[in-house]
Amino acid sequence: MQILTTVAGMRAAARQARASGKSLGLIPTMGALHEGHASLLRAAAQKCGAVAASIFVNPTQFGPSEDFSRYPRSLERDCEMLRREGADFLFAPLPEEIYPKGFSTYVTVEGLSERLDGRSRPGHFRGVTTVVAKLFDIVQPDFAFFGQKDAAQHAVIRQMTRDLNLPVNVMVCPIVREPDGLAMSSRNAYLSPSDRRSAAILSQCLQEIERTHRQGERASSKLISAGYQILQREPAVRLDYLEIVDPDTLLAKDTSSGQALVAIAAFVGNTRLIDNLLLL
Ligand code: PAF
């Protein structure tokens, strides 16, 4: 695996891969890789002739009181996983490479960026779309792979890709879960043993909503109430949002008919976790 730390180096490596006729897949990450990322790497390896991953803890997507400085960083372990999963390139730039002195251009997807996590974390999606637009421009991948766990994030990125006519196919891979249902996330590492046990309630809440939906209930208010009842069992969990929305517009829906995404965000101790599920 070739490790590139400069924009020029990554551009040249990607150009060479494309020149040899290979399709190029990109997996943008912030590192602290887990099985969810491994599933993205495998999907990319299946679809593309060459695979690049990026590891960059992106300062612009963290709010001033968020966890940027303590976000888990584990470059050596991450490299082992990337090699094991057959990545060809790792792009691991320093912040000043991506945001040189005087940087002042941002990409904002209006509307969508203020919904769900964007409402709770003002400016978050502006940071995400800015860095992802830059990564798309530097690597020029044919395909980019994102996890369904970040449902609002991939909706915003899909919209940006359409609006800016970026020649990248955005691929979304299923959520990978722990045996008790907890969605895999780099932030799970923050959880104390007791918070870790409590955190399973998020997926149990979603499952209850899905069960109620399968029984024929379609009113969002009733489905959400069924979820609240489960959440009440865990007083350690502080809800940020639990909503039924359209997965493309992220706007709230009164009923779960048609396309519907149930999305939840909650604090378990000090750790903010998100999860979601599509109602079919
Ligand atoms: O999902 C993430 O890890 C990040 O938001 C991303 C897409 C790598 C942008 O920094």
PDB file of C-alpha atoms and ligand atoms in Angstrom:
ATOM      1  CA  MET A   1       0.000   0.000   0.000  1.00  0.00           C
ATOM      2  CA  GLN A   2       1.340   3.415  -0.970  1.00  0.00           C
ATOM      3  CA  ILE A   3       0.961   6.082   1.739  1.00  0.00           C
ATOM      4  CA  LEU A   4       0.599   9.635   0.453  1.00  0.00           C
ATOM      5  CA  THR A   5       0.595  12.691   2.676  1.00  0.00           C
ATOM      6  CA  THR A   6       0.520  15.492   0.099  1.00  0.00           C
ATOM      7  CA  VAL A   7      -2.188  16.586  -2.311  1.00  0.00           C
ATOM      8  CA  ALA A   8       0.305  16.497  -5.196  1.00  0.00           C
ATOM      9  CA  GLY A   9       1.430  12.960  -4.287  1.00  0.00           C
ATOM     10  CA  MET A  10      -2.114  11.641  -4.001  1.00  0.00           C
ATOM     11  CA  ARG A  11      -3.146  13.303  -7.260  1.00  0.00           C
ATOM     12  CA  ALA A  12      -0.180  11.732  -9.097  1.00  0.00           C
ATOM     13  CA  ALA A  13      -0.799   8.235  -7.642  1.00  0.00           C
ATOM     14  CA  ALA A  14      -4.506   8.373  -8.518  1.00  0.00           C
ATOM     15  CA  ARG A  15      -3.722   9.668 -12.012  1.00  0.00           C
ATOM     16  CA  GLN A  16      -1.354   6.751 -12.565  1.00  0.00           C
ATOM     17  CA  ALA A  17      -3.931   4.201 -11.383  1.00  0.00           C
ATOM     18  CA  ARG A  18      -6.537   5.651 -13.745  1.00  0.00           C
ATOM     19  CA  ALA A  19      -4.018   5.794 -16.622  1.00  0.00           C
ATOM     20  CA  SER A  20      -3.485   2.046 -16.269  1.00  0.00           C
ATOM     21  CA  GLY A  21      -7.183   1.630 -17.029  1.00  0.00           C
ATOM     22  CA  LYS A  22      -8.280   0.827 -13.480  1.00  0.00           C
ATOM     23  CA  SER A  23     -11.477   2.183 -11.999  1.00  0.00           C
ATOM     24  CA  LEU A  24     -10.756   3.905  -8.713  1.00  0.00           C
ATOM     25  CA  GLY A  25     -12.724   3.581  -5.473  1.00  0.00           C
ATOM     26  CA  LEU A  26     -12.367   6.023  -2.563  1.00  0.00           C
ATOM     27  CA  ILE A  27     -13.275   5.434   1.071  1.00  0.00           C
ATOM     28  CA  PRO A  28     -13.087   8.731   2.960  1.00  0.00           C
ATOM     29  CA  THR A  29     -12.586   8.136   6.711  1.00  0.00           C
ATOM     30  CA  MET A  30     -11.413   9.843   9.855  1.00  0.00           C
ATOM     31  CA  GLY A  31      -9.509   6.715  10.904  1.00  0.00           C
ATOM     32  CA  ALA A  32     -10.073   4.613  14.056  1.00  0.00           C
ATOM     33  CA  LEU A  33     -11.174   1.998  11.566  1.00  0.00           C
ATOM     34  CA  HIS A  34     -13.565  -0.797  12.539  1.00  0.00           C
ATOM     35  CA  GLU A  35     -15.537  -3.569  10.838  1.00  0.00           C
ATOM     36  CA  GLY A  36     -17.893  -1.016   9.296  1.00  0.00           C
ATOM     37  CA  HIS A  37     -14.945   0.477   7.415  1.00  0.00           C
ATOM     38  CA  ALA A  38     -13.707  -3.018   6.522  1.00  0.00           C
ATOM     39  CA  SER A  39     -17.058  -3.668   4.834  1.00  0.00           C
ATOM     40  CA  LEU A  40     -16.618  -0.474   2.766  1.00  0.00           C
ATOM     41  CA  LEU A  41     -13.102  -1.566   1.775  1.00  0.00           C
ATOM     42  CA  ARG A  42     -14.422  -4.960   0.672  1.00  0.00           C
ATOM     43  CA  ALA A  43     -17.237  -3.389  -1.343  1.00  0.00           C
ATOM     44  CA  ALA A  44     -14.701  -1.089  -3.017  1.00  0.00           C
ATOM     45  CA  ALA A  45     -12.301  -3.958  -3.766  1.00  0.00           C
ATOM     46  CA  GLN A  46     -15.150  -5.891  -5.429  1.00  0.00           C
ATOM     47  CA  LYS A  47     -16.251  -2.994  -7.592  1.00  0.00           C
ATOM     48  CA  CYS A  48     -12.992  -1.201  -8.433  1.00  0.00           C
ATOM     49  CA  GLY A  49      -9.597  -2.034  -9.917  1.00  0.00           C
ATOM     50  CA  ALA A  50      -7.813   0.153  -7.355  1.00  0.00           C
ATOM     51  CA  VAL A  51      -8.835   1.320  -3.889  1.00  0.00           C
ATOM     52  CA  ALA A  52      -7.791   4.458  -2.036  1.00  0.00           C
ATOM     53  CA  ALA A  53      -8.729   5.246   1.553  1.00  0.00           C
ATOM     54  CA  SER A  54      -8.250   8.584   3.231  1.00  0.00           C
ATOM     55  CA  ILE A  55      -7.667   9.164   6.915  1.00  0.00           C
ATOM     56  CA  PHE A  56      -8.141  12.753   7.964  1.00  0.00           C
ATOM     57  CA  VAL A  57      -9.716  13.936  11.209  1.00  0.00           C
ATOM     58  CA  ASN A  58     -11.384  16.911   9.632  1.00  0.00           C
ATOM     59  CA  PRO A  59     -11.324  19.921  11.988  1.00  0.00           C
ATOM     60  CA  THR A  60     -14.015  21.868  10.107  1.00  0.00           C
ATOM     61  CA  GLN A  61     -16.750  19.338  10.843  1.00  0.00           C
ATOM     62  CA  PHE A  62     -16.337  19.563  14.634  1.00  0.00           C
ATOM     63  CA  GLY A  63     -18.044  22.255  16.704  1.00  0.00           C
ATOM     64  CA  PRO A  64     -15.974  24.263  19.218  1.00  0.00           C
ATOM     65  CA  SER A  65     -17.112  22.131  22.178  1.00  0.00           C
ATOM     66  CA  GLU A  66     -16.955  18.807  20.334  1.00  0.00           C
ATOM     67  CA  ASP A  67     -14.414  15.979  20.448  1.00  0.00           C
ATOM     68  CA  PHE A  68     -11.915  16.988  17.728  1.00  0.00           C
ATOM     69  CA  SER A  69      -8.839  16.889  19.982  1.00  0.00           C
ATOM     70  CA  ARG A  70      -9.738  13.587  21.634  1.00  0.00           C
ATOM     71  CA  TYR A  71     -11.141  11.859  18.528  1.00  0.00           C
ATOM     72  CA  PRO A  72      -9.495   8.374  18.488  1.00  0.00           C
ATOM     73  CA  ARG A  73      -6.359   8.241  16.332  1.00  0.00           C
ATOM     74  CA  SER A  74      -4.781   4.852  15.589  1.00  0.00           C
ATOM     75  CA  LEU A  75      -2.817   5.181  12.353  1.00  0.00           C
ATOM     76  CA  GLU A  76      -0.701   2.045  12.745  1.00  0.00           C
ATOM     77  CA  ARG A  77      -3.643  -0.216  13.480  1.00  0.00           C
ATOM     78  CA  ASP A  78      -5.602   1.441  10.677  1.00  0.00           C
ATOM     79  CA  CYS A  79      -2.772   0.733   8.223  1.00  0.00           C
ATOM     80  CA  GLU A  80      -2.849  -2.942   9.211  1.00  0.00           C
ATOM     81  CA  MET A  81      -6.540  -3.128   8.371  1.00  0.00           C
ATOM     82  CA  LEU A  82      -6.080  -1.257   5.099  1.00  0.00           C
ATOM     83  CA  ARG A  83      -3.290  -3.619   4.033  1.00  0.00           C
ATOM     84  CA  ARG A  84      -5.306  -6.667   5.120  1.00  0.00           C
ATOM     85  CA  GLU A  85      -8.283  -5.494   3.054  1.00  0.00           C
ATOM     86  CA  GLY A  86      -6.066  -4.833   0.032  1.00  0.00           C
ATOM     87  CA  ALA A  87      -6.161  -1.025  -0.183  1.00  0.00           C
ATOM     88  CA  ASP A  88      -3.727   0.286  -2.786  1.00  0.00           C
ATOM     89  CA  PHE A  89      -3.396   3.849  -1.480  1.00  0.00           C
ATOM     90  CA  LEU A  90      -3.768   5.656   1.813  1.00  0.00           C
ATOM     91  CA  PHE A  91      -4.085   9.428   1.715  1.00  0.00           C
ATOM     92  CA  ALA A  92      -3.240  10.741   5.196  1.00  0.00           C
ATOM     93  CA  PRO A  93      -2.608  14.477   4.927  1.00  0.00           C
ATOM     94  CA  LEU A  94      -1.808  16.912   7.736  1.00  0.00           C
ATOM     95  CA  PRO A  95      -4.454  19.596   8.420  1.00  0.00           C
ATOM     96  CA  GLU A  96      -2.322  22.322   6.793  1.00  0.00           C
ATOM     97  CA  GLU A  97      -2.208  20.313   3.561  1.00  0.00           C
ATOM     98  CA  ILE A  98      -6.009  20.371   3.310  1.00  0.00           C
ATOM     99  CA  TYR A  99      -6.546  23.776   4.912  1.00  0.00           C
ATOM    100  CA  PRO A 100      -3.472  25.883   4.099  1.00  0.00           C
ATOM    101  CA  LYS A 101      -3.103  29.302   5.676  1.00  0.00           C
ATOM    102  CA  GLY A 102      -5.701  31.667   4.239  1.00  0.00           C
ATOM    103  CA  PHE A 103      -8.155  28.874   3.283  1.00  0.00           C
ATOM    104  CA  SER A 104     -11.590  30.459   2.879  1.00  0.00           C
ATOM    105  CA  THR A 105     -13.733  28.430   0.465  1.00  0.00           C
ATOM    106  CA  TYR A 106     -16.495  26.163   1.772  1.00  0.00           C
ATOM    107  CA  VAL A 107     -19.108  23.957   0.134  1.00  0.00           C
ATOM    108  CA  THR A 108     -22.572  24.124   1.677  1.00  0.00           C
ATOM    109  CA  VAL A 109     -25.615  22.097   0.701  1.00  0.00           C
ATOM    110  CA  GLU A 110     -28.380  24.444   1.776  1.00  0.00           C
ATOM    111  CA  GLY A 111     -31.435  23.106   3.585  1.00  0.00           C
ATOM    112  CA  LEU A 112     -30.325  19.503   3.961  1.00  0.00           C
ATOM    113  CA  SER A 113     -27.300  20.588   6.007  1.00  0.00           C
ATOM    114  CA  GLU A 114     -29.575  22.020   8.712  1.00  0.00           C
ATOM    115  CA  ARG A 115     -31.618  18.846   9.229  1.00  0.00           C
ATOM    116  CA  LEU A 116     -31.083  15.975  11.727  1.00  0.00           C
ATOM    117  CA  ASP A 117     -27.406  16.096  12.779  1.00  0.00           C
ATOM    118  CA  GLY A 118     -27.042  19.417  10.978  1.00  0.00           C
ATOM    119  CA  ARG A 119     -29.650  20.934  13.318  1.00  0.00           C
ATOM    120  CA  SER A 120     -27.908  19.580  16.436  1.00  0.00           C
ATOM    121  CA  ARG A 121     -24.390  20.262  15.139  1.00  0.00           C
ATOM    122  CA  PRO A 122     -24.460  23.620  13.300  1.00  0.00           C
ATOM    123  CA  GLY A 123     -21.742  23.803  10.646  1.00  0.00           C
ATOM    124  CA  HIS A 124     -21.025  20.068  10.792  1.00  0.00           C
ATOM    125  CA  PHE A 125     -22.191  19.239   7.277  1.00  0.00           C
ATOM    126  CA  ARG A 126     -20.487  22.295   5.810  1.00  0.00           C
ATOM    127  CA  GLY A 127     -17.225  20.807   7.099  1.00  0.00           C
ATOM    128  CA  VAL A 128     -18.117  17.368   5.728  1.00  0.00           C
ATOM    129  CA  THR A 129     -19.093  18.568   2.247  1.00  0.00           C
ATOM    130  CA  THR A 130     -16.068  20.849   2.031  1.00  0.00           C
ATOM    131  CA  VAL A 131     -13.600  18.090   2.817  1.00  0.00           C
ATOM    132  CA  VAL A 132     -15.399  15.471   0.724  1.00  0.00           C
ATOM    133  CA  ALA A 133     -15.509  17.853  -2.268  1.00  0.00           C
ATOM    134  CA  LYS A 134     -11.768  18.374  -1.855  1.00  0.00           C
ATOM    135  CA  LEU A 135     -11.110  14.629  -1.573  1.00  0.00           C
ATOM    136  CA  PHE A 136     -13.216  13.979  -4.684  1.00  0.00           C
ATOM    137  CA  ASP A 137     -11.220  16.627  -6.535  1.00  0.00           C
ATOM    138  CA  ILE A 138      -7.824  15.327  -5.364  1.00  0.00           C
ATOM    139  CA  VAL A 139      -8.466  11.615  -5.933  1.00  0.00           C
ATOM    140  CA  GLN A 140     -11.059  11.867  -8.746  1.00  0.00           C
ATOM    141  CA  PRO A 141     -12.537   8.468  -7.873  1.00  0.00           C
ATOM    142  CA  ASP A 142     -15.087   6.688 -10.048  1.00  0.00           C
ATOM    143  CA  PHE A 143     -16.845   5.410  -6.923  1.00  0.00           C
ATOM    144  CA  ALA A 144     -16.907   6.641  -3.320  1.00  0.00           C
ATOM    145  CA  PHE A 145     -18.136   4.437  -0.483  1.00  0.00           C
ATOM    146  CA  PHE A 146     -20.019   5.617   2.610  1.00  0.00           C
ATOM    147  CA  GLY A 147     -21.817   3.817   5.424  1.00  0.00           C
ATOM    148  CA  GLN A 148     -25.586   3.837   5.844  1.00  0.00           C
ATOM    149  CA  LYS A 149     -25.058   4.598   9.551  1.00  0.00           C
ATOM    150  CA  ASP A 150     -24.414   8.207   8.567  1.00  0.00           C
ATOM    151  CA  ALA A 151     -27.681   8.444   6.633  1.00  0.00           C
ATOM    152  CA  ALA A 152     -27.927  12.241   6.806  1.00  0.00           C
ATOM    153  CA  GLN A 153     -24.281  12.565   5.765  1.00  0.00           C
ATOM    154  CA  HIS A 154     -24.706  10.475   2.635  1.00  0.00           C
ATOM    155  CA  ALA A 155     -27.937  12.315   1.737  1.00  0.00           C
ATOM    156  CA  VAL A 156     -26.014  15.615   1.896  1.00  0.00           C
ATOM    157  CA  ILE A 157     -23.087  14.178  -0.090  1.00  0.00           C
ATOM    158  CA  ARG A 158     -25.399  12.685  -2.738  1.00  0.00           C
ATOM    159  CA  GLN A 159     -27.084  16.074  -3.118  1.00  0.00           C
ATOM    160  CA  MET A 160     -23.727  17.872  -3.400  1.00  0.00           C
ATOM    161  CA  THR A 161     -22.525  15.370  -6.002  1.00  0.00           C
ATOM    162  CA  ARG A 162     -25.683  15.913  -8.087  1.00  0.00           C
ATOM    163  CA  ASP A 163     -25.707  19.691  -7.712  1.00  0.00           C
ATOM    164  CA  LEU A 164     -22.045  20.099  -8.673  1.00  0.00           C
ATOM    165  CA  ASN A 165     -22.149  17.436 -11.420  1.00  0.00           C
ATOM    166  CA  LEU A 166     -19.258  15.617  -9.771  1.00  0.00           C
ATOM    167  CA  PRO A 167     -18.415  12.509 -11.820  1.00  0.00           C
ATOM    168  CA  VAL A 168     -18.424  10.207  -8.765  1.00  0.00           C
ATOM    169  CA  ASN A 169     -20.851   7.373  -8.059  1.00  0.00           C
ATOM    170  CA  VAL A 170     -21.766   7.541  -4.379  1.00  0.00           C
ATOM    171  CA  MET A 171     -22.196   4.013  -3.036  1.00  0.00           C
ATOM    172  CA  VAL A 172     -23.869   3.334   0.319  1.00  0.00           C
ATOM    173  CA  CYS A 173     -23.103   0.148   2.263  1.00  0.00           C
ATOM    174  CA  PRO A 174     -25.230  -1.425   5.023  1.00  0.00           C
ATOM    175  CA  ILE A 175     -24.696  -0.725   8.723  1.00  0.00           C
ATOM    176  CA  VAL A 176     -22.428  -3.245  10.456  1.00  0.00           C
ATOM    177  CA  ARG A 177     -23.587  -4.042  13.991  1.00  0.00           C
ATOM    178  CA  GLU A 178     -22.159  -5.562  17.165  1.00  0.00           C
ATOM    179  CA  PRO A 179     -23.860  -8.806  18.314  1.00  0.00           C
ATOM    180  CA  ASP A 180     -26.220  -6.814  20.621  1.00  0.00           C
ATOM    181  CA  GLY A 181     -27.268  -4.561  17.731  1.00  0.00           C
ATOM    182  CA  LEU A 182     -25.126  -1.481  18.472  1.00  0.00           C
ATOM    183  CA  ALA A 183     -24.075   0.123  15.180  1.00  0.00           C
ATOM    184  CA  MET A 184     -20.300   0.113  14.797  1.00  0.00           C
ATOM    185  CA  SER A 185     -18.753   3.540  15.220  1.00  0.00           C
ATOM    186  CA  SER A 186     -15.324   4.913  16.038  1.00  0.00           C
ATOM    187  CA  ARG A 187     -16.985   6.793  18.910  1.00  0.00           C
ATOM    188  CA  ASN A 188     -18.074   3.530  20.592  1.00  0.00           C
ATOM    189  CA  ALA A 189     -14.505   3.497  21.977  1.00  0.00           C
ATOM    190  CA  TYR A 190     -15.524   6.364  24.298  1.00  0.00           C
ATOM    191  CA  LEU A 191     -18.213   4.292  26.050  1.00  0.00           C
ATOM    192  CA  SER A 192     -17.623   3.083  29.618  1.00  0.00           C
ATOM    193  CA  PRO A 193     -18.667  -0.561  30.187  1.00  0.00           C
ATOM    194  CA  SER A 194     -21.993   0.540  31.650  1.00  0.00           C
ATOM    195  CA  ASP A 195     -22.613   3.100  28.868  1.00  0.00           C
ATOM    196  CA  ARG A 196     -21.722   0.395  26.365  1.00  0.00           C
ATOM    197  CA  ARG A 197     -24.518  -1.805  27.775  1.00  0.00           C
ATOM    198  CA  SER A 198     -26.994   1.100  27.729  1.00  0.00           C
ATOM    199  CA  ALA A 199     -26.074   1.994  24.126  1.00  0.00           C
ATOM    200  CA  ALA A 200     -27.792  -1.133  22.759  1.00  0.00           C
ATOM    201  CA  ILE A 201     -31.125   0.595  23.483  1.00  0.00           C
ATOM    202  CA  LEU A 202     -30.754   2.728  20.326  1.00  0.00           C
ATOM    203  CA  SER A 203     -31.009  -0.245  17.991  1.00  0.00           C
ATOM    204  CA  GLN A 204     -33.689  -1.830  20.203  1.00  0.00           C
ATOM    205  CA  CYS A 205     -35.731   1.348  19.826  1.00  0.00           C
ATOM    206  CA  LEU A 206     -35.386   1.180  16.028  1.00  0.00           C
ATOM    207  CA  GLN A 207     -36.306  -2.505  16.016  1.00  0.00           C
ATOM    208  CA  GLU A 208     -39.462  -1.782  18.024  1.00  0.00           C
ATOM    209  CA  ILE A 209     -40.453   0.891  15.507  1.00  0.00           C
ATOM    210  CA  GLU A 210     -39.833  -1.554  12.658  1.00  0.00           C
ATOM    211  CA  ARG A 211     -41.901  -4.238  14.436  1.00  0.00           C
ATOM    212  CA  THR A 212     -44.778  -1.779  14.945  1.00  0.00           C
ATOM    213  CA  HIS A 213     -44.525  -0.738  11.281  1.00  0.00           C
ATOM    214  CA  ARG A 214     -44.590  -4.398  10.171  1.00  0.00           C
ATOM    215  CA  GLN A 215     -47.781  -4.856  12.209  1.00  0.00           C
ATOM    216  CA  GLY A 216     -49.400  -2.240   9.993  1.00  0.00           C
ATOM    217  CA  GLU A 217     -48.985   1.028  11.900  1.00  0.00           C
ATOM    218  CA  ARG A 218     -48.093   3.881   9.524  1.00  0.00           C
ATOM    219  CA  ALA A 219     -48.613   7.056  11.602  1.00  0.00           C
ATOM    220  CA  SER A 220     -45.189   8.492  12.417  1.00  0.00           C
ATOM    221  CA  SER A 221     -46.413   9.811  15.796  1.00  0.00           C
ATOM    222  CA  LYS A 222     -47.492   6.282  16.857  1.00  0.00           C
ATOM    223  CA  LEU A 223     -44.303   4.690  15.566  1.00  0.00           C
ATOM    224  CA  ILE A 224     -42.175   7.256  17.406  1.00  0.00           C
ATOM    225  CA  SER A 225     -44.200   6.696  20.619  1.00  0.00           C
ATOM    226  CA  ALA A 226     -43.428   2.970  20.380  1.00  0.00           C
ATOM    227  CA  GLY A 227     -39.741   3.907  20.180  1.00  0.00           C
ATOM    228  CA  TYR A 228     -39.961   6.296  23.152  1.00  0.00           C
ATOM    229  CA  GLN A 229     -41.369   3.516  25.309  1.00  0.00           C
ATOM    230  CA  ILE A 230     -38.261   1.425  24.718  1.00  0.00           C
ATOM    231  CA  LEU A 231     -35.908   4.362  25.303  1.00  0.00           C
ATOM    232  CA  GLN A 232     -37.536   5.059  28.684  1.00  0.00           C
ATOM    233  CA  ARG A 233     -36.002   1.824  29.948  1.00  0.00           C
ATOM    234  CA  GLU A 234     -32.552   3.439  29.848  1.00  0.00           C
ATOM    235  CA  PRO A 235     -32.465   6.650  31.879  1.00  0.00           C
ATOM    236  CA  ALA A 236     -28.724   6.957  31.079  1.00  0.00           C
ATOM    237  CA  VAL A 237     -29.652   7.711  27.469  1.00  0.00           C
ATOM    238  CA  ARG A 238     -30.464  11.348  26.594  1.00  0.00           C
ATOM    239  CA  LEU A 239     -32.316  11.640  23.306  1.00  0.00           C
ATOM    240  CA  ASP A 240     -31.222  14.261  20.775  1.00  0.00           C
ATOM    241  CA  TYR A 241     -33.703  13.337  18.058  1.00  0.00           C
ATOM    242  CA  LEU A 242     -35.878  10.431  16.954  1.00  0.00           C
ATOM    243  CA  GLU A 243     -37.562  11.168  13.639  1.00  0.00           C
ATOM    244  CA  ILE A 244     -39.170   9.572  10.627  1.00  0.00           C
ATOM    245  CA  VAL A 245     -37.959  11.409   7.548  1.00  0.00           C
ATOM    246  CA  ASP A 246     -37.661  11.110   3.807  1.00  0.00           C
ATOM    247  CA  PRO A 247     -34.185   9.601   3.227  1.00  0.00           C
ATOM    248  CA  ASP A 248     -33.386  12.041   0.391  1.00  0.00           C
ATOM    249  CA  THR A 249     -34.752  15.338   1.717  1.00  0.00           C
ATOM    250  CA  LEU A 250     -34.429  14.500   5.446  1.00  0.00           C
ATOM    251  CA  LEU A 251     -37.797  16.265   5.941  1.00  0.00           C
ATOM    252  CA  ALA A 252     -40.115  14.836   8.595  1.00  0.00           C
ATOM    253  CA  LYS A 253     -42.918  12.586   7.320  1.00  0.00           C
ATOM    254  CA  ASP A 254     -46.337  12.195   8.940  1.00  0.00           C
ATOM    255  CA  THR A 255     -46.538   8.587   7.815  1.00  0.00           C
ATOM    256  CA  SER A 256     -44.059   5.821   7.080  1.00  0.00           C
ATOM    257  CA  SER A 257     -45.628   5.058   3.678  1.00  0.00           C
ATOM    258  CA  GLY A 258     -43.249   5.191   0.706  1.00  0.00           C
ATOM    259  CA  GLN A 259     -39.589   5.788   1.486  1.00  0.00           C
ATOM    260  CA  ALA A 260     -39.064   6.339   5.208  1.00  0.00           C
ATOM    261  CA  LEU A 261     -35.953   6.550   7.323  1.00  0.00           C
ATOM    262  CA  VAL A 262     -36.130   6.297  11.106  1.00  0.00           C
ATOM    263  CA  ALA A 263     -33.164   8.196  12.467  1.00  0.00           C
ATOM    264  CA  ILE A 264     -32.027   8.490  16.056  1.00  0.00           C
ATOM    265  CA  ALA A 265     -29.271  10.418  17.827  1.00  0.00           C
ATOM    266  CA  ALA A 266     -28.727  10.176  21.555  1.00  0.00           C
ATOM    267  CA  PHE A 267     -26.114  10.849  24.184  1.00  0.00           C
ATOM    268  CA  VAL A 268     -25.005   7.862  26.211  1.00  0.00           C
ATOM    269  CA  GLY A 269     -22.972   9.440  28.990  1.00  0.00           C
ATOM    270  CA  ASN A 270     -21.064  12.134  27.083  1.00  0.00           C
ATOM    271  CA  THR A 271     -20.937  10.195  23.839  1.00  0.00           C
ATOM    272  CA  ARG A 272     -23.277  11.141  21.016  1.00  0.00           C
ATOM    273  CA  LEU A 273     -24.317   8.116  18.974  1.00  0.00           C
ATOM    274  CA  ILE A 274     -26.446   7.875  15.847  1.00  0.00           C
ATOM    275  CA  ASP A 275     -28.287   5.010  14.206  1.00  0.00           C
ATOM    276  CA  ASN A 276     -31.086   4.555  11.684  1.00  0.00           C
ATOM    277  CA  LEU A 277     -33.145   2.126   9.752  1.00  0.00           C
ATOM    278  CA  LEU A 278     -35.126   2.202   6.525  1.00  0.00           C
ATOM    279  CA  LEU A 279     -38.762   1.143   6.822  1.00  0.00           C
ATOM    280  CA  LEU A 280     -39.739  -0.972   3.836  1.00  0.00           C
TER     281      LEU A 280
HETATM  282  O1  PAF B   1     -17.839   9.793   7.963  1.00  0.00           O
HETATM  283  C1  PAF B   1     -16.715  10.263   8.202  1.00  0.00           C
HETATM  284  O2  PAF B   1     -15.838   9.585   8.731  1.00  0.00           O
HETATM  285  C2  PAF B   1     -16.436  11.718   7.846  1.00  0.00           C
HETATM  286  O3  PAF B   1     -17.538  12.526   8.061  1.00  0.00           O
HETATM  287  C3  PAF B   1     -15.899  11.887   6.424  1.00  0.00           C
HETATM  288  C4  PAF B   1     -16.930  11.477   5.382  1.00  0.00           C
HETATM  289  C5  PAF B   1     -14.634  11.082   6.248  1.00  0.00           C
HETATM  290  C6  PAF B   1     -15.559  13.368   6.157  1.00  0.00           C
HETATM  291  O4  PAF B   1     -14.594  13.824   7.044  1.00  0.00           O
END
